[in-house]
Short mmCIF file of C-alpha atoms (C1' of nucleotides) in Angstrom, two decimals:
data_model
loop_
_atom_site.label_atom_id
_atom_site.label_comp_id
_atom_site.label_asym_id
_atom_site.label_seq_id
_atom_site.Cartn_x
_atom_site.Cartn_y
_atom_site.Cartn_z
CA MET A 997 0.50 -5.23 -22.27
CA LEU A 998 0.66 -6.08 -18.56
CA ALA A 999 -1.33 -2.75 -17.96
CA ARG A 1000 -4.51 -4.43 -19.18
CA MET A 1001 -4.31 -7.65 -16.92
CA GLU A 1002 -5.99 -8.08 -13.68
CA ARG A 1003 -3.43 -7.30 -11.21
CA ALA A 1004 -3.90 -10.64 -9.31
CA ASP A 1005 -3.07 -12.42 -12.31
CA VAL A 1006 0.43 -10.85 -12.80
CA THR A 1007 3.21 -13.11 -11.83
CA ILE A 1008 6.85 -13.10 -12.13
CA PRO A 1009 7.08 -16.06 -14.20
CA LEU A 1010 4.69 -14.58 -16.52
CA ILE A 1011 6.70 -11.12 -16.87
CA ALA A 1012 9.69 -13.30 -17.52
CA GLN A 1013 8.24 -15.12 -20.15
CA ARG A 1014 7.15 -11.82 -21.68
CA ALA A 1015 10.37 -10.57 -21.55
CA ASN A 1016 12.16 -13.66 -22.72
CA VAL A 1017 14.24 -13.97 -19.50
CA THR A 1018 14.13 -16.80 -17.11
CA PRO A 1019 12.28 -15.94 -13.82
CA SER A 1020 15.28 -16.41 -11.73
CA THR A 1021 16.89 -13.28 -13.46
CA ILE A 1022 13.77 -11.28 -12.12
CA TYR A 1023 13.77 -12.72 -8.89
CA ARG A 1024 17.44 -11.87 -8.06
CA ARG A 1025 17.37 -8.20 -9.71
CA TRP A 1026 13.89 -7.21 -7.78
CA GLY A 1027 13.39 -9.70 -5.04
CA ASP A 1028 9.74 -9.84 -5.42
CA LEU A 1029 6.76 -8.79 -7.65
CA GLN A 1030 6.03 -5.73 -5.45
CA GLU A 1031 9.20 -4.24 -5.80
CA LEU A 1032 9.38 -4.64 -9.53
CA LEU A 1033 5.72 -3.24 -9.73
CA ALA A 1034 6.80 -0.25 -7.57
CA ASP A 1035 9.81 0.58 -9.87
CA VAL A 1036 7.43 0.28 -12.87
CA ALA A 1037 4.87 2.69 -11.47
CA ALA A 1038 7.31 5.06 -10.28
CA SER A 1039 9.01 5.27 -13.81
CA ARG A 1040 5.33 5.72 -15.57
CA LEU A 1041 4.61 8.65 -13.04
CA GLN A 1042 7.24 10.61 -14.40
CA PRO A 1043 5.72 13.73 -16.20
CA GLU A 1044 6.69 13.96 -19.67
CA THR A 1045 5.65 17.56 -20.23
CA GLU A 1046 5.66 20.78 -18.29
CA PRO A 1047 2.20 22.31 -16.94
CA LEU A 1048 0.18 23.64 -19.70
CA LYS A 1049 0.22 27.59 -20.02
CA THR A 1050 -3.14 28.98 -19.88
CA GLY A 1051 -2.58 32.59 -18.92
CA SER A 1052 -2.35 33.26 -15.13
CA ALA A 1053 -0.29 31.25 -12.72
CA ARG A 1054 -3.58 30.46 -10.99
CA MET A 1055 -5.28 29.04 -13.81
CA ASP A 1056 -2.56 27.10 -14.77
CA LEU A 1057 -2.46 25.47 -11.10
CA GLN A 1058 -6.23 24.76 -11.52
CA ALA A 1059 -5.78 22.92 -14.65
CA TRP A 1060 -2.88 21.16 -13.53
CA ALA A 1061 -4.37 20.01 -10.36
CA GLU A 1062 -7.47 18.53 -11.99
CA GLN A 1063 -5.45 16.71 -14.49
CA TYR A 1064 -2.92 15.31 -11.52
CA ALA A 1065 -6.53 14.47 -9.61
CA ASP A 1066 -8.02 12.69 -12.72
CA GLU A 1067 -4.82 10.54 -13.31
CA MET A 1068 -4.28 9.73 -9.71
CA SER A 1069 -7.79 8.72 -8.98
CA SER A 1070 -8.40 6.68 -12.13
CA GLY A 1071 -7.92 3.00 -11.68
CA ALA A 1072 -4.65 2.86 -13.18
CA GLY A 1073 -3.40 5.68 -11.20
CA ARG A 1074 -4.79 4.40 -7.77
CA GLN A 1075 -2.82 1.23 -8.52
CA MET A 1076 0.25 2.88 -9.19
CA ILE A 1077 0.21 4.74 -6.11
CA ARG A 1078 -0.51 1.64 -4.20
CA ASP A 1079 2.23 -0.45 -5.61
CA ILE A 1080 4.64 2.28 -4.73
CA LEU A 1081 3.51 2.67 -1.30
CA ALA A 1082 3.22 -0.89 -0.55
CA VAL A 1083 7.02 -1.70 -0.51
CA SER A 1084 8.67 -0.71 2.54
CA ASP A 1085 11.83 1.50 0.55
CA THR A 1086 10.33 4.97 0.32
CA ALA A 1087 12.88 5.87 -2.56
CA ASN A 1088 9.95 5.81 -5.16
CA ALA A 1089 7.57 7.40 -2.96
CA GLU A 1090 10.06 10.28 -2.74
CA LYS A 1091 10.55 10.35 -6.36
CA CYS A 1092 6.83 10.66 -7.01
CA SER A 1093 6.61 13.52 -4.48
CA GLY A 1094 9.31 14.70 -6.25
CA TYR A 1095 7.96 14.76 -9.51
CA THR A 1096 4.84 16.66 -8.17
CA GLN A 1097 7.20 19.39 -6.86
CA GLN A 1098 9.12 19.90 -9.77
CA GLN A 1099 5.69 20.61 -11.82
CA LEU A 1100 4.62 22.76 -9.26
CA ARG A 1101 7.83 24.74 -9.03
CA VAL A 1102 7.43 25.55 -12.63
CA ILE A 1103 4.10 27.27 -11.97
CA VAL A 1104 5.38 28.80 -8.84
CA ALA A 1105 8.21 30.32 -11.01
CA ARG A 1106 6.06 31.62 -13.86
CA ALA A 1107 3.91 33.46 -11.17
CA GLU A 1108 6.88 35.01 -9.82
CA GLU A 1109 8.00 36.14 -13.11
CA GLN A 1110 4.67 37.96 -13.72
CA GLY A 1111 4.63 39.38 -10.19
CA GLU A 1112 1.53 37.54 -9.63
CA ALA A 1113 0.86 36.80 -5.87
CA PHE A 1114 1.11 33.21 -5.08
CA PRO A 1115 1.43 30.49 -2.62
CA THR A 1116 4.93 28.89 -1.91
CA LEU A 1117 5.50 25.43 -2.90
CA THR A 1118 5.15 23.92 0.71
CA GLU A 1119 1.88 25.71 0.72
CA LEU A 1120 0.80 24.09 -2.42
CA MET A 1121 2.07 20.51 -1.13
CA ASP A 1122 0.28 20.97 2.12
CA PHE A 1123 -2.91 22.53 1.25
CA VAL A 1124 -3.46 21.21 -2.36
CA ILE A 1125 -1.68 18.11 -2.84
CA SER A 1126 -1.93 16.45 0.27
CA PRO A 1127 -5.88 16.49 0.68
CA ILE A 1128 -6.28 15.41 -2.96
CA MET A 1129 -3.91 12.40 -2.25
CA TYR A 1130 -5.42 12.01 1.06
CA ARG A 1131 -8.99 11.53 -0.45
CA ILE A 1132 -7.92 9.49 -3.25
CA LEU A 1133 -6.10 6.95 -0.72
CA PHE A 1134 -8.75 7.11 1.94
CA ASP A 1135 -11.93 8.49 0.78
CA GLN A 1136 -13.63 9.37 -2.00
CA VAL A 1137 -12.34 10.79 -5.06
CA PRO A 1138 -11.92 14.66 -5.13
CA ASN A 1139 -14.16 16.44 -7.78
CA SER A 1140 -13.16 19.47 -9.52
CA ASP A 1141 -15.05 21.96 -7.30
CA TYR A 1142 -13.32 20.49 -4.33
CA ILE A 1143 -10.07 21.47 -6.18
CA HIS A 1144 -11.08 24.57 -6.82
CA GLY A 1145 -12.07 25.31 -3.34
CA LEU A 1146 -8.49 24.37 -2.09
CA ILE A 1147 -6.92 26.64 -4.60
CA SER A 1148 -9.54 29.42 -3.51
CA ARG A 1149 -8.47 28.96 0.07
CA VAL A 1150 -4.60 28.64 -0.38
CA MET A 1151 -4.19 31.74 -2.60
CA PRO A 1152 -2.72 34.90 -1.02
CA LYS A 1153 -5.36 37.64 0.16
CA GLY A 1154 -5.68 40.11 -2.58
CA ALA A 1155 -4.85 37.90 -5.26
CA PRO A 1156 -7.16 38.53 -8.24
CA SER A 1157 -9.21 35.12 -8.54
CA PRO A 1158 -10.26 34.17 -12.45
CA GLU A 1159 -13.83 35.25 -11.70
CA THR A 1160 -12.81 38.56 -10.66
CA ALA A 1161 -10.47 39.06 -13.70
CA GLU A 1162 -13.28 37.79 -15.89
CA ALA A 1163 -15.61 40.37 -14.30
CA THR A 1164 -13.22 42.94 -15.23
CA VAL A 1165 -13.18 42.06 -18.91
CA ASP A 1166 -16.72 41.94 -19.09
CA VAL A 1167 -16.73 45.20 -17.91
CA SER A 1168 -14.18 46.80 -19.94
CA GLY A 1169 -15.77 44.81 -22.80
CA ALA A 1170 -19.34 46.54 -22.39
CA MET B 87 3.75 -12.00 18.27
CA LEU B 88 3.73 -11.65 14.76
CA ALA B 89 4.50 -7.88 15.16
CA ARG B 90 8.09 -8.52 16.15
CA MET B 91 9.07 -10.38 12.84
CA GLU B 92 10.51 -9.30 9.95
CA ARG B 93 7.82 -8.42 7.35
CA ALA B 94 9.22 -10.54 4.66
CA ASP B 95 9.23 -13.53 7.09
CA VAL B 96 5.68 -13.38 7.69
CA THR B 97 3.88 -16.00 5.63
CA ILE B 98 0.34 -17.59 5.75
CA PRO B 99 1.75 -21.09 6.57
CA LEU B 100 3.16 -19.55 9.48
CA ILE B 101 0.41 -17.81 10.60
CA ALA B 102 -1.77 -20.90 10.26
CA GLN B 103 0.58 -22.81 12.54
CA ARG B 104 0.32 -19.99 15.05
CA ALA B 105 -3.20 -20.16 15.03
CA ASN B 106 -3.56 -23.99 15.03
CA VAL B 107 -5.15 -24.25 11.70
CA THR B 108 -4.76 -25.15 8.32
CA PRO B 109 -3.04 -23.03 5.55
CA SER B 110 -6.30 -23.74 3.12
CA THR B 111 -8.62 -22.20 5.90
CA ILE B 112 -6.65 -18.64 5.66
CA TYR B 113 -6.37 -18.89 2.15
CA ARG B 114 -10.12 -19.53 1.81
CA ARG B 115 -11.30 -16.76 4.30
CA TRP B 116 -8.80 -14.06 3.09
CA GLY B 117 -7.40 -15.03 -0.18
CA ASP B 118 -3.83 -13.86 0.21
CA LEU B 119 -1.47 -12.37 2.72
CA GLN B 120 -1.94 -8.77 2.13
CA GLU B 121 -5.78 -9.06 2.58
CA LEU B 122 -5.07 -10.59 5.87
CA LEU B 123 -2.54 -8.12 6.95
CA ALA B 124 -4.79 -5.23 5.90
CA ASP B 125 -7.89 -6.31 7.96
CA VAL B 126 -5.14 -6.97 10.93
CA ALA B 127 -3.95 -3.55 10.54
CA ALA B 128 -7.16 -1.83 10.23
CA SER B 129 -8.51 -3.33 13.34
CA ARG B 130 -5.15 -2.35 15.38
CA LEU B 131 -5.64 1.03 14.13
CA GLN B 132 -9.13 1.46 15.92
CA PRO B 133 -8.78 3.97 18.60
CA GLU B 134 -9.61 2.55 22.14
CA THR B 135 -9.84 6.13 24.09
CA GLU B 136 -11.21 9.58 23.31
CA PRO B 137 -8.65 12.44 22.73
CA LEU B 138 -7.28 13.60 25.89
CA LYS B 139 -8.81 16.60 27.65
CA THR B 140 -6.19 19.35 28.21
CA GLY B 141 -8.13 22.55 28.83
CA SER B 142 -8.96 23.85 25.10
CA ALA B 143 -10.01 22.20 22.26
CA ARG B 144 -7.11 23.72 20.31
CA MET B 145 -4.73 22.23 22.91
CA ASP B 146 -6.43 19.04 22.45
CA LEU B 147 -6.11 19.02 18.94
CA GLN B 148 -2.43 20.01 19.18
CA ALA B 149 -1.74 17.07 21.88
CA TRP B 150 -3.98 14.33 19.53
CA ALA B 151 -2.37 15.33 16.31
CA GLU B 152 1.09 14.99 17.57
CA GLN B 153 0.17 11.55 18.99
CA TYR B 154 -1.29 10.69 15.71
CA ALA B 155 1.68 11.74 13.77
CA ASP B 156 3.98 9.69 15.99
CA GLU B 157 1.83 6.57 15.83
CA MET B 158 1.74 6.69 12.09
CA SER B 159 5.26 7.56 11.28
CA SER B 160 6.57 4.86 13.80
CA GLY B 161 8.11 1.85 11.85
CA ALA B 162 4.94 -0.26 12.93
CA GLY B 163 2.46 2.58 12.01
CA ARG B 164 3.90 3.16 8.51
CA GLN B 165 3.68 -0.78 7.90
CA MET B 166 0.00 -0.70 8.86
CA ILE B 167 -0.85 1.99 6.66
CA ARG B 168 0.90 0.74 3.86
CA ASP B 169 -0.67 -2.73 4.13
CA ILE B 170 -4.17 -1.13 4.38
CA LEU B 171 -3.47 0.75 1.24
CA ALA B 172 -1.97 -2.20 -0.68
CA VAL B 173 -5.08 -3.90 -1.49
CA SER B 174 -7.39 -2.82 -3.95
CA ASP B 175 -10.48 -2.85 -1.65
CA THR B 176 -10.88 0.32 -0.20
CA ALA B 177 -12.90 -0.84 2.78
CA ASN B 178 -10.22 -0.79 5.06
CA ALA B 179 -8.76 2.87 4.18
CA GLU B 180 -12.47 4.44 4.49
CA LYS B 181 -12.57 2.73 7.98
CA CYS B 182 -9.19 4.12 9.05
CA SER B 183 -10.12 7.46 7.86
CA GLY B 184 -13.53 6.99 9.72
CA TYR B 185 -11.63 6.32 12.77
CA THR B 186 -9.65 9.79 12.44
CA GLN B 187 -12.83 11.87 11.87
CA GLN B 188 -14.55 10.26 14.89
CA GLN B 189 -11.76 11.14 16.92
CA LEU B 190 -11.47 14.72 15.71
CA ARG B 191 -15.42 14.95 15.75
CA VAL B 192 -15.34 14.69 19.68
CA ILE B 193 -12.95 17.69 19.67
CA VAL B 194 -14.98 19.52 17.37
CA ALA B 195 -17.99 18.90 19.61
CA ARG B 196 -16.15 20.00 23.03
CA ALA B 197 -14.91 23.38 21.22
CA GLU B 198 -18.64 24.13 20.43
CA GLU B 199 -20.04 23.36 23.84
CA GLN B 200 -17.60 25.71 25.07
CA GLY B 201 -18.22 28.48 22.26
CA GLU B 202 -14.65 28.26 21.20
CA ALA B 203 -14.03 29.03 17.68
CA PHE B 204 -12.83 26.22 15.74
CA PRO B 205 -12.39 24.54 12.52
CA THR B 206 -14.81 22.35 10.78
CA LEU B 207 -14.04 18.58 10.63
CA THR B 208 -13.59 18.91 6.95
CA GLU B 209 -11.06 21.55 7.45
CA LEU B 210 -9.17 19.49 10.04
CA MET B 211 -9.22 16.70 7.43
CA ASP B 212 -7.95 18.52 4.78
CA PHE B 213 -5.42 20.99 6.05
CA VAL B 214 -4.19 19.06 9.42
CA ILE B 215 -4.66 15.33 8.67
CA SER B 216 -3.85 15.20 4.99
CA PRO B 217 -0.53 16.97 5.06
CA ILE B 218 0.50 15.07 7.82
CA MET B 219 -0.55 11.66 6.23
CA TYR B 220 1.30 12.84 2.90
CA ARG B 221 4.51 13.52 4.43
CA ILE B 222 4.58 10.11 6.27
CA LEU B 223 3.94 8.38 3.04
CA PHE B 224 5.61 10.20 0.41
CA ASP B 225 8.40 12.62 2.51
CA GLN B 226 10.02 13.10 5.65
CA VAL B 227 8.31 12.59 8.90
CA PRO B 228 6.36 15.43 10.30
CA ASN B 229 7.89 17.07 13.48
CA SER B 230 5.99 18.82 16.22
CA ASP B 231 6.60 22.27 14.94
CA TYR B 232 5.29 21.39 11.57
CA ILE B 233 2.16 20.31 13.00
CA HIS B 234 1.88 23.22 15.29
CA GLY B 235 2.40 25.29 12.24
CA LEU B 236 -0.48 23.46 10.35
CA ILE B 237 -2.74 23.96 13.35
CA SER B 238 -2.22 27.74 13.59
CA ARG B 239 -3.12 28.17 9.83
CA VAL B 240 -6.16 26.11 10.15
CA MET B 241 -7.70 28.01 13.05
CA PRO B 242 -10.42 30.71 12.70
CA LYS B 243 -9.12 34.38 12.61
CA GLY B 244 -9.32 35.77 16.24
CA ALA B 245 -9.38 32.53 18.19
CA PRO B 246 -7.33 32.92 21.01
CA SER B 247 -4.17 31.15 20.45
CA PRO B 248 -2.38 29.15 23.29
CA GLU B 249 0.65 31.85 23.43
CA THR B 250 -2.17 34.59 23.80
CA ALA B 251 -3.80 32.73 26.65
CA GLU B 252 -0.52 32.53 28.24
CA ALA B 253 0.16 35.89 27.89
CA THR B 254 -2.59 36.90 29.42
CA VAL B 255 -2.40 34.70 32.53
CA ASP B 256 1.20 36.08 32.76
CA VAL B 257 -0.25 39.55 32.92
CA SER B 258 -2.96 39.07 35.77
CA GLY B 259 -0.48 36.86 37.63
CA ALA B 260 1.94 39.94 37.68
"C1'" DC C 1014 -32.78 -34.93 22.56
"C1'" DA C 1015 -31.81 -36.53 17.83
"C1'" DG C 1016 -31.56 -35.67 13.26
"C1'" DC C 1017 -30.66 -32.22 9.62
"C1'" DT C 1018 -28.35 -28.58 7.24
"C1'" DA C 1019 -25.29 -25.32 5.59
"C1'" DA C 1020 -21.02 -23.25 6.73
"C1'" DA C 1021 -16.46 -23.57 8.02
"C1'" DA C 1022 -12.57 -26.41 8.83
"C1'" DG C 1023 -9.11 -30.42 7.87
"C1'" DC C 1024 -6.49 -33.11 4.68
"C1'" DA C 1025 -3.76 -34.48 0.94
"C1'" DA C 1026 -2.69 -34.21 -3.95
"C1'" DA C 1027 -1.77 -31.12 -7.71
"C1'" DT C 1028 0.07 -26.97 -9.19
"C1'" DA C 1029 2.51 -22.79 -9.42
"C1'" DA C 1030 5.99 -19.80 -7.46
"C1'" DT C 1031 10.36 -19.05 -5.16
"C1'" DT C 1032 15.08 -19.92 -4.04
"C1'" DT C 1033 19.53 -21.74 -4.75
"C1'" DG C 1034 23.58 -23.87 -6.86
"C1'" DC C 1035 26.40 -24.23 -10.55
"C1'" DG C 1036 27.87 -23.59 -15.29
"C1'" DT C 1037 28.08 -20.37 -19.20
"C1'" DT C 1038 28.35 -15.84 -21.43
"C1'" DA C 1039 29.34 -10.94 -22.03
"C1'" DG C 1040 31.67 -6.89 -21.36
"C1'" DC C 1041 35.74 -4.95 -19.98
"C1'" DA C 1042 40.32 -3.96 -18.57
"C1'" DA C 1043 45.28 -5.12 -17.95
"C1'" DT D 665 44.39 -12.95 -25.49
"C1'" DT D 666 43.78 -13.62 -20.64
"C1'" DG D 667 41.53 -12.98 -16.53
"C1'" DC D 668 38.15 -10.95 -13.98
"C1'" DT D 669 33.36 -9.57 -12.61
"C1'" DA D 670 28.67 -9.32 -12.96
"C1'" DA D 671 24.61 -11.00 -15.01
"C1'" DC D 672 22.29 -14.97 -16.80
"C1'" DG D 673 20.26 -19.42 -18.06
"C1'" DC D 674 19.31 -23.85 -16.27
"C1'" DA D 675 17.38 -27.50 -13.21
"C1'" DA D 676 16.63 -29.22 -9.06
"C1'" DA D 677 14.91 -28.25 -4.32
"C1'" DT D 678 12.04 -25.74 -1.33
"C1'" DT D 679 7.75 -23.23 -0.16
"C1'" DA D 680 3.18 -21.43 -1.05
"C1'" DT D 681 -1.07 -21.89 -3.14
"C1'" DT D 682 -5.06 -24.02 -4.96
"C1'" DT D 683 -8.46 -27.60 -5.18
"C1'" DG D 684 -11.40 -31.65 -4.59
"C1'" DC D 685 -13.15 -34.37 -1.17
"C1'" DT D 686 -14.33 -35.53 3.79
"C1'" DT D 687 -15.05 -34.28 8.35
"C1'" DT D 688 -16.33 -31.46 12.03
"C1'" DT D 689 -19.02 -27.76 14.07
"C1'" DA D 690 -22.80 -24.71 15.30
"C1'" DG D 691 -27.52 -23.41 14.73
"C1'" DC D 692 -31.90 -25.33 14.06
"C1'" DT D 693 -36.40 -28.12 13.74
"C1'" DG D 694 -39.14 -31.84 14.61
#
DNA sequence: CAGCTAAAAGCAAATAATTTGCGTTAGCAA
DNA sequence: TTGCTAACGCAAATTATTTGCTTTTAGCTG
């Protein structure tokens, strides 16, 4: 697998050999290594499953965002993002953002179905996804507490927090 | 100037020629073109002046953020960001984020001096800079209204908005 | 200042990647 | 079947990259 190789050692002639084609075939289709890697990365970032259902939309969001941050801040994840951003064609970057929105829309829809107060898709992109991605790209990788803080802050006032709900259960259970 | 060339036409042998050195000198210092371009981009992103003083810290922020977004979303700006993110070494990306924080700290300090209620540096990075950068990288470029909205949202409750201040002036002037 | 040393640069040959022209093939429509 | 087109293979030409060795340079030391 190409994935386990050092990135500097991946070359078009090498890829051509593994694919049993001539290098010129690849050069003609993609132009250069970066465009090929960008396409590969974008296809690998396509989500295969819907966000897990945990109980409340808020908890779905918390779990999903943590997994998102983990995947994106791993060595392989960061590399894929860089590959996508490295080329001047923005199609793959937009595709990548589209995948994220698609996932979040599912969670937003669940909240709506259940009448749960919830942020809009735009708010989630701006105040949860964007800070996570910025930190991954320019700063230190975000941890679980940080993500929790982002979500707390973007939740509409008066929306029940997981802690509140838990406390309620505790009281009724006692 | 290399800046006016098509990016695909910039090569190390070419740069070497303009610099009157041998290509091997550049290869030995930087390894490859991407690392060189990343270093160049980072040095060009270093701000030369402090944020403009307009009257209130909030207006300083608004003006500065708009200029930041303009510069970063221009063709040259996006290219520099991509160059910085393309290499696996994160030093330049962190430097770039550091420049931004340094500029914002100046504005935050002004607010504090004047007792103006103001967001923290972290809040500005998370809820103003990050969304702007995410949109530049993955989405459509942010416009002035969008930035204004981000700033309105991050301002502490009760902080006077520019509109309020203006209205006050109008009333007293009438 | 002369001489020493280490780091950086030049030079050129060897290797590797990229581009390109041309011939071949595969799929498809008339 | 024939003709068309798009994609591919092949190989030569070009260009970029790596490397060993030599030369220069800058900073010191005696």
